[in-house]
Coordinates of C-alpha atoms and ligand atoms in Angstrom, one line a residue:
Chain A
X222 CA -5.3 -11.9 2.2
X223 CA -3.7 -14.7 0.2
X224 CA -0.5 -12.7 0.0
X225 CA -0.3 -12.2 3.7
X226 CA -0.7 -15.9 4.2
X227 CA 2.0 -17.0 1.7
X228 CA 4.5 -14.5 3.0
X229 CA 3.8 -15.6 6.6
X230 CA 4.3 -19.2 5.5
X231 CA 7.5 -18.3 3.8
X232 CA 9.0 -16.8 6.9
X233 CA 8.0 -19.9 8.9
X234 CA 9.5 -22.3 6.3
X235 CA 12.7 -20.4 6.3
X236 CA 12.8 -20.4 10.1
X237 CA 12.1 -24.1 10.4
X238 CA 14.9 -24.8 7.9
X239 CA 17.5 -23.0 9.8
X240 CA 17.9 -25.5 12.7
X241 CA 21.5 -24.6 13.3
X242 CA 20.7 -20.9 13.6
X243 CA 17.8 -21.7 15.9
X244 CA 20.2 -23.6 18.2
X245 CA 22.8 -20.9 18.0
X246 CA 20.4 -18.1 18.8
X247 CA 19.2 -19.9 22.0
X248 CA 22.8 -20.0 23.4
X249 CA 22.8 -16.4 24.6
X250 CA 19.5 -16.5 26.5
X251 CA 20.5 -19.7 28.1
X252 CA 23.7 -18.2 29.3
X253 CA 21.8 -15.3 30.8
X254 CA 19.3 -17.5 32.3
X255 CA 21.6 -20.2 33.8
X256 CA 24.9 -18.4 34.5
X257 CA 23.4 -15.1 35.6
X258 CA 20.4 -16.8 37.2
X259 CA 22.3 -19.2 39.3
X260 CA 25.3 -16.9 39.7
X261 CA 23.4 -13.9 41.1
X262 CA 20.8 -15.9 43.0
X263 CA 22.7 -15.9 46.4
X264 CA 23.3 -12.1 46.4
X265 CA 19.7 -11.5 45.3
X266 CA 18.4 -13.7 48.1
X267 CA 20.6 -12.0 50.7
X268 CA 19.2 -8.7 49.5
X269 CA 15.8 -10.0 50.5
X270 CA 14.6 -10.0 46.9
X271 CA 13.8 -13.7 46.6
X272 CA 14.7 -16.1 43.9
X273 CA 16.7 -14.5 41.0
X274 CA 16.0 -17.2 38.4
X275 CA 12.4 -16.6 39.0
X276 CA 13.0 -12.8 38.6
X277 CA 15.2 -12.9 35.6
X278 CA 13.4 -15.6 33.5
X279 CA 10.6 -13.2 32.2
X280 CA 13.4 -10.8 31.3
X281 CA 15.4 -13.3 29.4
X282 CA 12.2 -14.6 27.6
X283 CA 11.5 -10.9 26.6
X284 CA 15.1 -10.5 25.5
X285 CA 14.8 -13.5 23.2
X286 CA 11.7 -12.1 21.6
X287 CA 13.3 -8.7 21.3
X288 CA 16.5 -9.9 19.5
X289 CA 14.6 -12.4 17.3
X290 CA 12.0 -9.9 16.2
X291 CA 14.5 -7.1 15.5
X292 CA 16.6 -9.4 13.4
X293 CA 13.7 -10.8 11.5
X294 CA 12.6 -7.3 10.7
X295 CA 16.1 -6.4 9.6
X296 CA 16.1 -9.6 7.5
X297 CA 14.6 -7.2 5.0
X298 CA 18.1 -6.0 4.1
X299 CA 19.1 -9.5 3.1
X300 CA 16.0 -9.8 1.0
X301 CA 16.9 -6.6 -0.7
X302 CA 20.5 -7.8 -1.3
X303 CA 19.5 -11.1 -2.6
X304 CA 16.8 -9.6 -4.8
X305 CA 13.8 -11.4 -3.5
X306 CA 12.3 -8.2 -2.2
X307 CA 11.7 -6.8 -5.6
X308 CA 9.8 -9.9 -6.6
X309 CA 7.3 -9.2 -3.9
X310 CA 7.2 -5.4 -4.6
X311 CA 6.1 -5.7 -8.2
X312 CA 3.4 -8.2 -7.4
X313 CA -0.2 -6.9 -7.7
X314 CA -0.7 -6.8 -4.0
X315 CA -0.8 -3.6 -1.8
X316 CA 2.5 -3.0 -0.1
X317 CA 0.7 -2.9 3.2
X318 CA -0.2 -6.6 2.7
X319 CA 3.4 -7.5 1.9
X320 CA 4.5 -5.7 5.1
X321 CA 1.8 -7.3 7.2
X322 CA 2.6 -10.8 5.9
X323 CA 6.3 -10.3 6.6
X324 CA 5.6 -8.9 10.1
X325 CA 3.2 -11.7 11.1
X326 CA 5.8 -14.2 9.9
X327 CA 8.6 -12.6 11.8
X328 CA 6.5 -12.2 14.9
X329 CA 5.5 -15.8 14.8
X330 CA 9.0 -17.1 14.6
X331 CA 10.2 -14.9 17.4
X332 CA 7.3 -16.1 19.6
X333 CA 8.4 -19.6 18.9
X334 CA 11.9 -18.7 20.1
X335 CA 10.4 -17.1 23.2
X336 CA 8.4 -20.2 24.0
X337 CA 11.4 -22.4 23.5
X338 CA 13.3 -20.3 26.1
X339 CA 10.3 -20.4 28.4
X340 CA 10.4 -24.2 28.2
X341 CA 14.1 -24.2 29.1
X342 CA 13.4 -21.8 32.0
X343 CA 10.7 -24.2 33.3
X344 CA 13.2 -27.0 33.0
X345 CA 15.6 -24.9 35.1
X346 CA 13.1 -24.5 37.9
X347 CA 11.1 -21.5 36.8
X348 CA 7.4 -21.7 37.8
X349 CA 4.8 -19.2 36.8
X350 CA 2.5 -18.3 39.8
X351 CA -0.7 -19.3 38.1
X352 CA -1.9 -21.0 35.0
X353 CA -4.7 -18.4 34.7
X354 CA -2.3 -15.6 34.1
X355 CA -0.5 -17.3 31.2
X356 CA -2.7 -15.9 28.5
X357 CA -1.9 -12.4 29.7
X358 CA 1.8 -13.3 29.6
X359 CA 1.4 -14.6 26.1
X360 CA -0.3 -11.3 25.1
X361 CA 2.7 -9.4 26.3
X362 CA 5.0 -11.6 24.3
X363 CA 2.9 -10.9 21.2
X364 CA 3.1 -7.2 21.8
X365 CA 6.9 -7.3 22.3
X366 CA 7.2 -9.3 19.1
X367 CA 5.0 -6.8 17.1
X368 CA 6.7 -3.7 18.5
X369 CA 10.2 -4.8 17.7
X370 CA 9.4 -6.4 14.4
X371 CA 8.1 -3.0 13.4
X372 CA 11.3 -1.3 14.7
X373 CA 13.3 -3.9 12.6
X374 CA 11.2 -3.2 9.5
X375 CA 11.7 0.5 9.9
X376 CA 15.5 0.1 10.3
X377 CA 15.6 -2.5 7.4
X378 CA 13.6 -0.2 5.1
X379 CA 15.9 2.7 5.8
X380 CA 19.4 1.0 5.8
X381 CA 20.5 0.0 2.3
X382 CA 23.2 -2.5 3.4
X383 CA 24.6 -4.2 6.4
X384 CA 27.2 -1.6 7.1
X385 CA 24.8 0.3 9.4
X386 CA 23.9 -2.9 11.1
X387 CA 26.7 -2.9 13.7
X388 CA 25.7 0.7 14.6
X389 CA 22.1 -0.5 15.1
X390 CA 23.3 -3.3 17.4
X391 CA 25.4 -1.0 19.5
X392 CA 23.2 2.0 19.8
X393 CA 19.8 0.5 19.6
X394 CA 19.5 -3.1 20.6
X395 CA 21.9 -3.3 23.5
X396 CA 20.6 -0.1 25.2
X397 CA 17.0 -1.3 24.8
X398 CA 17.9 -4.5 26.5
X399 CA 20.0 -3.2 29.3
X400 CA 17.7 -0.3 30.2
X401 CA 14.6 -2.4 30.2
X402 CA 14.8 -3.8 33.7
X403 CA 15.0 -7.3 32.3
X404 CA 18.0 -8.0 34.6
X405 CA 17.2 -5.8 37.7
X406 CA 14.2 -4.5 39.6
X407 CA 12.9 -1.0 38.8
X408 CA 12.7 -0.1 42.4
X409 CA 15.3 2.2 44.1
X410 CA 17.2 3.0 40.9
X411 CA 19.5 6.1 40.7
X412 CA 17.4 9.0 39.2
X413 CA 19.1 9.0 35.7
X414 CA 18.7 5.2 35.3
X415 CA 15.1 5.4 36.6
X416 CA 14.3 8.0 33.9
X417 CA 16.0 6.1 31.1
X418 CA 14.3 2.8 32.0
X419 CA 10.9 4.5 31.8
X420 CA 11.7 5.8 28.3
X421 CA 12.5 2.3 27.1
X422 CA 9.5 0.5 25.4
X423 CA 10.8 -2.9 26.5
X424 CA 10.5 -1.9 30.1
X425 CA 6.7 -2.1 29.9
X426 CA 6.8 -5.4 28.0
X427 CA 9.1 -7.0 30.6
X428 CA 7.1 -5.5 33.4
X429 CA 3.8 -6.8 32.0
X430 CA 5.3 -10.2 31.5
X431 CA 6.8 -10.3 35.0
X432 CA 3.5 -9.2 36.4
X433 CA 1.6 -11.9 34.6
X434 CA 4.1 -14.7 35.2
X435 CA 5.4 -14.1 38.8
X436 CA 3.1 -11.3 40.0
X437 CA 5.9 -8.9 40.5
X438 CA 4.9 -6.0 38.2
X439 CA 6.2 -2.5 39.0
X440 CA 3.5 -0.7 37.0
X441 CA -0.1 -1.7 36.7
X442 CA -0.9 -4.3 34.0
X443 CA -3.3 -1.8 32.5
X444 CA -0.5 0.8 32.0
X445 CA 1.9 -1.9 30.6
X446 CA -0.8 -3.0 28.1
X447 CA -1.7 0.5 27.1
X448 CA 1.9 1.5 26.5
X449 CA 2.8 -1.7 24.6
X450 CA -0.5 -1.7 22.6
X451 CA -0.1 2.0 21.7
X452 CA 3.5 1.4 20.6
X453 CA 2.5 -1.7 18.6
X454 CA 0.0 0.4 16.6
X455 CA 2.2 3.5 16.2
X456 CA 5.4 1.7 15.3
X457 CA 3.7 -0.6 12.8
X458 CA 2.3 2.5 11.1
X459 CA 5.8 3.9 11.0
X460 CA 7.2 0.6 9.6
X461 CA 4.5 0.5 7.0
X462 CA 5.2 4.0 6.0
X463 CA 8.9 3.4 5.7
X464 CA 8.3 0.1 3.8
X465 CA 6.0 1.9 1.4
X466 CA 8.8 4.3 0.5
X467 CA 11.3 1.6 -0.5
X468 CA 12.8 2.1 -3.9
X469 CA 14.8 -0.7 -5.4
Chain B
X182 CA 0.1 0.3 -24.3
X183 CA 3.2 2.0 -23.0
X184 CA 3.4 5.8 -23.4
X185 CA 6.5 7.6 -22.2
X186 CA 7.0 11.4 -22.5
X187 CA 10.1 13.3 -21.6
X188 CA 11.1 10.7 -18.9
X189 CA 14.1 11.7 -16.8
X190 CA 15.6 9.9 -13.8
X191 CA 18.5 11.2 -11.8
X192 CA 20.5 9.5 -9.0
X193 CA 21.8 12.6 -7.1
X194 CA 23.5 14.6 -9.8
X195 CA 23.9 11.7 -12.2
X196 CA 21.3 11.5 -15.0
X197 CA 20.7 7.8 -15.7
X198 CA 17.7 8.4 -18.1
X199 CA 17.7 11.7 -20.0
X200 CA 14.5 13.0 -21.4
X201 CA 13.3 9.9 -23.4
X202 CA 10.0 9.6 -25.2
X203 CA 8.5 6.6 -27.0
X204 CA 5.3 4.6 -27.4
X205 CA 4.8 0.9 -27.6
X206 CA 1.6 -0.3 -29.3
X207 CA -0.6 -3.1 -28.0
X208 CA 0.6 -6.5 -29.2
X209 CA 4.0 -5.2 -30.2
X210 CA 7.4 -6.6 -29.3
X211 CA 9.7 -3.7 -28.6
X212 CA 13.4 -3.9 -27.8
X213 CA 15.7 -1.6 -25.9
X214 CA 19.2 -2.1 -27.1
X215 CA 22.1 -0.4 -25.5
X216 CA 25.5 -0.9 -23.8
X217 CA 26.0 -1.3 -20.1
X218 CA 24.9 1.6 -18.0
X219 CA 22.8 3.0 -20.8
X220 CA 19.7 3.3 -18.6
X221 CA 17.7 0.3 -19.7
X222 CA 17.1 -1.3 -16.3
X223 CA 16.4 2.1 -14.8
X224 CA 13.7 2.7 -17.4
X225 CA 12.2 -0.8 -16.8
X226 CA 12.1 -0.1 -13.0
X227 CA 10.2 3.1 -13.6
X228 CA 7.7 1.4 -16.0
X229 CA 7.2 -1.4 -13.5
X230 CA 6.5 0.9 -10.4
X231 CA 9.8 0.2 -8.6
X232 CA 11.3 3.6 -9.1
X233 CA 9.6 7.0 -9.4
X234 CA 10.5 9.3 -12.3
X235 CA 12.4 12.5 -11.6
X236 CA 10.5 14.2 -14.4
X237 CA 8.2 13.3 -17.3
X238 CA 5.1 11.2 -17.6
X239 CA 4.6 7.5 -18.0
X240 CA 1.4 5.7 -18.8
X241 CA 1.0 1.9 -18.8
X242 CA -2.3 0.9 -20.4
X243 CA -3.4 4.4 -19.6
X244 CA -2.4 4.2 -15.9
X245 CA 0.2 6.1 -13.9
X246 CA 2.7 3.7 -12.3
X247 CA 3.4 6.2 -9.4
X248 CA -0.2 6.8 -8.4
X249 CA -2.0 3.7 -9.6
X250 CA 0.8 1.2 -8.8
X251 CA -1.4 -1.7 -7.9
X252 CA -3.5 -1.4 -11.1
X253 CA -0.3 -1.2 -13.1
X254 CA 1.1 -4.3 -11.4
X255 CA -2.0 -6.2 -12.2
X256 CA -1.1 -5.8 -15.9
X257 CA 2.5 -6.6 -15.9
X258 CA 5.0 -9.5 -15.6
X259 CA 8.7 -9.1 -15.3
X260 CA 11.9 -11.1 -15.6
X261 CA 14.6 -9.1 -13.7
X262 CA 18.1 -8.8 -14.9
X263 CA 19.4 -9.4 -11.3
X264 CA 18.6 -12.5 -9.2
X265 CA 15.3 -12.2 -7.4
X266 CA 14.6 -15.8 -6.2
X267 CA 14.3 -16.9 -2.6
X268 CA 17.4 -19.1 -2.3
X269 CA 16.1 -20.8 0.8
X270 CA 12.9 -22.1 -0.9
X271 CA 12.7 -24.8 -3.5
X272 CA 12.0 -24.1 -7.1
X273 CA 8.5 -25.4 -6.7
X274 CA 7.9 -23.2 -3.6
X275 CA 9.2 -20.1 -5.5
X276 CA 6.7 -20.8 -8.2
X277 CA 3.9 -21.5 -5.8
X278 CA 4.6 -18.2 -4.0
X279 CA 4.6 -16.3 -7.3
X280 CA 1.4 -17.9 -8.4
X281 CA -0.3 -17.0 -5.1
X282 CA 1.0 -13.4 -5.2
X283 CA -0.4 -13.1 -8.8
X284 CA -3.7 -14.8 -8.0
X285 CA -3.2 -17.6 -10.5
X286 CA -5.9 -20.2 -9.6
X287 CA -4.4 -23.3 -8.0
X288 CA -5.3 -25.7 -10.8
X289 CA -4.0 -23.5 -13.6
X290 CA -1.0 -22.7 -11.5
X291 CA -0.1 -26.4 -11.1
X292 CA -0.5 -27.2 -14.8
X293 CA 1.6 -24.2 -15.9
X294 CA 4.3 -24.9 -13.2
X295 CA 4.7 -28.4 -14.6
X296 CA 4.8 -27.4 -18.2
X297 CA 7.2 -24.5 -17.6
X298 CA 9.5 -26.5 -15.3
X299 CA 9.6 -29.2 -18.0
X300 CA 10.2 -26.7 -20.8
X301 CA 13.2 -25.2 -19.0
X302 CA 14.6 -28.6 -17.9
X303 CA 14.0 -28.2 -14.1
X304 CA 11.2 -30.6 -13.5
X305 CA 13.4 -33.3 -12.1
X306 CA 15.0 -31.0 -9.6
X307 CA 11.9 -28.9 -8.6
X308 CA 12.1 -30.0 -4.9
X309 CA 15.7 -28.8 -4.4
X310 CA 16.5 -25.6 -2.6
X311 CA 17.4 -22.8 -5.1
X312 CA 20.7 -22.3 -3.4
X313 CA 21.8 -25.7 -4.6
X314 CA 21.2 -24.6 -8.2
X315 CA 23.8 -23.5 -10.7
X316 CA 23.7 -20.0 -12.1
X317 CA 22.2 -21.2 -15.4
X318 CA 19.4 -23.1 -13.6
X319 CA 18.6 -20.1 -11.4
X320 CA 18.3 -18.0 -14.5
X321 CA 15.9 -20.5 -16.1
X322 CA 13.8 -20.6 -13.0
X323 CA 13.6 -16.8 -13.0
X324 CA 12.3 -17.0 -16.5
X325 CA 9.9 -19.8 -15.9
X326 CA 8.5 -17.8 -12.9
X327 CA 8.1 -14.7 -15.0
X328 CA 6.0 -16.6 -17.5
X329 CA 3.8 -18.3 -14.9
X330 CA 1.0 -15.7 -15.1
X331 CA -0.2 -14.2 -18.3
X332 CA 0.3 -10.4 -18.1
X333 CA -0.9 -7.8 -20.6
X334 CA 2.7 -6.5 -20.8
X335 CA 5.8 -8.7 -20.3
X336 CA 9.0 -7.0 -19.4
X337 CA 12.2 -8.9 -20.0
X338 CA 15.4 -7.3 -18.8
X339 CA 18.3 -9.1 -20.5
X340 CA 16.6 -12.4 -20.0
X341 CA 19.1 -14.4 -22.0
X342 CA 22.2 -13.3 -20.0
X343 CA 23.9 -16.5 -18.9
X344 CA 21.5 -18.8 -20.7
X345 CA 22.6 -21.7 -22.9
X346 CA 21.5 -21.6 -26.6
X347 CA 18.8 -24.3 -26.1
X348 CA 17.1 -22.3 -23.3
X349 CA 17.5 -19.1 -25.2
X350 CA 15.7 -20.7 -28.1
X351 CA 12.9 -22.1 -25.9
X352 CA 12.5 -18.6 -24.3
X353 CA 12.1 -16.7 -27.6
X354 CA 9.7 -19.3 -29.1
X355 CA 7.6 -19.2 -26.0
X356 CA 7.6 -15.4 -26.0
X357 CA 6.6 -15.2 -29.6
X358 CA 3.8 -17.7 -29.0
X359 CA 2.5 -15.6 -26.1
X360 CA 2.7 -12.5 -28.2
X361 CA 0.8 -14.1 -31.2
X362 CA -1.7 -16.3 -29.3
X363 CA -2.4 -14.2 -26.3
X364 CA -1.7 -10.8 -27.6
X365 CA 0.9 -10.1 -24.9
X366 CA 2.8 -6.9 -25.4
X367 CA 6.6 -7.4 -24.9
X368 CA 9.2 -4.9 -23.8
X369 CA 12.7 -6.4 -23.7
X370 CA 16.2 -5.3 -23.3
X371 CA 19.2 -7.3 -24.6
X372 CA 22.9 -7.1 -25.4
X373 CA 22.4 -9.5 -28.3
X374 CA 21.7 -7.8 -31.6
X375 CA 20.7 -10.9 -33.4
X376 CA 18.0 -11.5 -30.8
X377 CA 16.6 -8.1 -31.1
X378 CA 16.7 -8.5 -34.9
X379 CA 14.9 -11.8 -34.7
X380 CA 12.1 -11.1 -32.2
X381 CA 11.5 -7.4 -32.0
X382 CA 9.2 -5.4 -34.3
X383 CA 10.8 -2.1 -33.4
X384 CA 14.1 -1.3 -31.6
X385 CA 15.2 1.7 -29.7
X386 CA 18.9 2.2 -29.3
X387 CA 19.7 3.8 -26.0
X388 CA 23.1 5.2 -24.9
X389 CA 24.1 7.4 -22.0
X390 CA 20.4 7.7 -21.0
X391 CA 19.2 9.0 -24.4
X392 CA 17.4 7.3 -27.2
X393 CA 19.8 7.8 -30.2
X394 CA 17.6 6.0 -32.8
X395 CA 14.3 4.2 -33.0
X396 CA 12.8 2.1 -35.7
X397 CA 12.5 -1.3 -37.3
X398 CA 15.7 -3.2 -37.8
X399 CA 15.5 -2.4 -41.5
X400 CA 15.1 1.3 -40.8
X401 CA 18.0 1.4 -38.4
X402 CA 20.3 -0.3 -40.9
X403 CA 19.1 2.0 -43.7
X404 CA 19.5 5.0 -41.5
X405 CA 23.2 4.2 -40.7
X406 CA 23.9 2.6 -44.1
X407 CA 24.9 -0.6 -42.2
X408 CA 24.7 -4.1 -43.5
X409 CA 23.9 -5.7 -40.1
X410 CA 22.2 -4.4 -37.0
X411 CA 25.5 -4.9 -35.2
X412 CA 27.2 -2.4 -37.5
X413 CA 24.3 0.0 -37.1
X414 CA 24.6 -0.4 -33.3
X415 CA 28.3 0.4 -33.3
X416 CA 27.8 3.3 -35.7
X417 CA 25.3 4.8 -33.3
X418 CA 27.0 4.1 -29.9
X419 CA 30.7 4.0 -30.8
X420 CA 33.2 1.3 -30.1
X421 CA 34.3 2.3 -26.6
X422 CA 33.8 -0.5 -24.0
X423 CA 31.5 0.3 -21.0
X424 CA 32.3 -1.3 -17.7
X425 CA 29.4 -2.4 -15.6
X426 CA 30.0 0.0 -12.7
X427 CA 29.1 -2.5 -9.9
X428 CA 26.7 -0.7 -7.6
X429 CA 27.2 -0.9 -3.8
X430 CA 24.3 -3.4 -3.8
X431 CA 26.2 -5.7 -6.1
X432 CA 29.4 -5.5 -4.0
X433 CA 27.3 -6.1 -0.9
X434 CA 25.7 -9.2 -2.5
X435 CA 29.1 -10.6 -3.4
X436 CA 30.4 -10.0 0.1
X437 CA 27.3 -11.7 1.5
X438 CA 27.9 -14.7 -0.7
X439 CA 31.5 -15.0 0.4
X440 CA 30.5 -14.6 4.0
X441 CA 27.8 -17.3 3.7
X442 CA 30.4 -19.6 2.1
X443 CA 28.9 -19.7 -1.4
Ligands
ADP717 N1 20.3 3.2 -7.4 C1 21.2 3.8 -8.2 N2 22.0 4.7 -7.6 C2 23.0 5.4 -8.4 N3 23.2 5.1 -9.6 C3 22.5 4.2 -10.3 C4 21.5 3.4 -9.6 N4 20.9 2.6 -10.4 C5 21.5 2.7 -11.6 N5 22.5 3.7 -11.5 C6 23.4 4.1 -12.6 O1 22.6 4.5 -13.7 C7 23.2 4.1 -14.9 C8 22.2 3.3 -15.7 O2 22.0 2.0 -15.1 P1 21.1 0.9 -15.7 O3 19.8 1.5 -15.9 O4 21.2 -0.2 -14.7 O5 21.8 0.5 -17.1 P2 21.6 -0.7 -18.0 O6 20.5 -1.5 -17.5 O7 21.3 -0.1 -19.4 O8 22.9 -1.4 -18.1 C9 24.4 3.4 -14.6 O9 25.5 4.3 -14.7 C10 24.2 3.0 -13.1 O10 25.5 2.9 -12.4
MG718 MG1 20.5 -3.4 -17.0

């Protein structure tokens, strides 16, 4: 247990020390939120879909957590390059604890990022429909963080260096984001896109979050919770398995 | 304490460690002496649970590092040849983290941290982030950290590489003291023959993944009719120079440094 705590604390300390990176990583979500939010608002309203900022804010919050958790998971590659990983791997601690400590730390930092963006969205005029549904929204953020930290850990345990990283960005992260319905409603989509969105894990995270925050879920909250909860467990197991196979 | 039988490790087709066997007794100081690329680090990684053997058996205090890895890890301490510090934490935080991972009780941990940081001349700068440290200071911190808990077996992989003579002296005095007072078994590798001569009871000379000779310093010299261990070493391994073959990891690490502006 002690190991989980100290590794969690390490991630948090490193995060809080990288102020510049925190600021930089908030730039992209802010652009999506403000430029896209205000830019598409008139069209969206004319289409009879209501306020676009309202609609897109949960998507952008989910995106922030997606990017941040994937990158923290992939941070593993840096720890391998700079050698710190082997210090933790020879310690008399089960590898599972090491992995859980790292995952909790990464998930915590990406939740903080998500909450920062939420605060900005609120400042930009975003209003959740009810205070009572905020805990459910938070639960979805936690699930998104855990799912994608696990994906990051799996990728980070498998890639040996950063060369494969650009590939991962282009063929994994961007499709996950653009096919998730973070930016557009899931209704009335062309068949192919409709199928692809339903195969994207983030779709259910975004949908659950949107349901909780602005009561505009496409699926039922129970389905969203079940899919995200199941994936969180399954992908964490895969991540733990990949992590246990690391050779230095 | 360490029992190795017919150990082989391949990387693809390349045989890094080729059918080696040796025993290290409890309380012994044992040295692996060999040129670059001989297979010393690979052997240490296998003994310390970081790599699985391709063939052969290894026992650490009677335990199998592959199947009983946590039990083996409870018995060992290691100073790696390559950097393994968290550069974004301070020296103090690196030691705290290590102490917590190795379950050193807080009070003992603090006392040892103070005495080791003082011993290696880092006490004044304990609060600085490691990335501000010079190469030599990082090396001293790695060693201090490796000595923070008292293991049954201490592995030192070229610990004095890049150390000044004073720190080198401190290190070996400390290691000898641990060996005599606490009965710690020591497995070390080094490039420096005078060090092996000075601290080690028995020395194995390893080259191209094979043990070419094993015995006390006196035996090795007698065996090759050499006056010094250095002559014995050259007689056994030849005079050809071995380049460190820079693994992709090393190159990556350099690129990463350059990219981060350090
Ligand atoms: N992960 C690896 N993949 C491929 N080759 C490796 C790997 N690790 C070590 N080697 C090779 O194995 C040989 C022995 O390396 P090593 O044990 O580090 O030597 P030493 O520590 O004696 O200098 C070297 O030729 C090295 O390039
Ligand atoms: Mg080596």
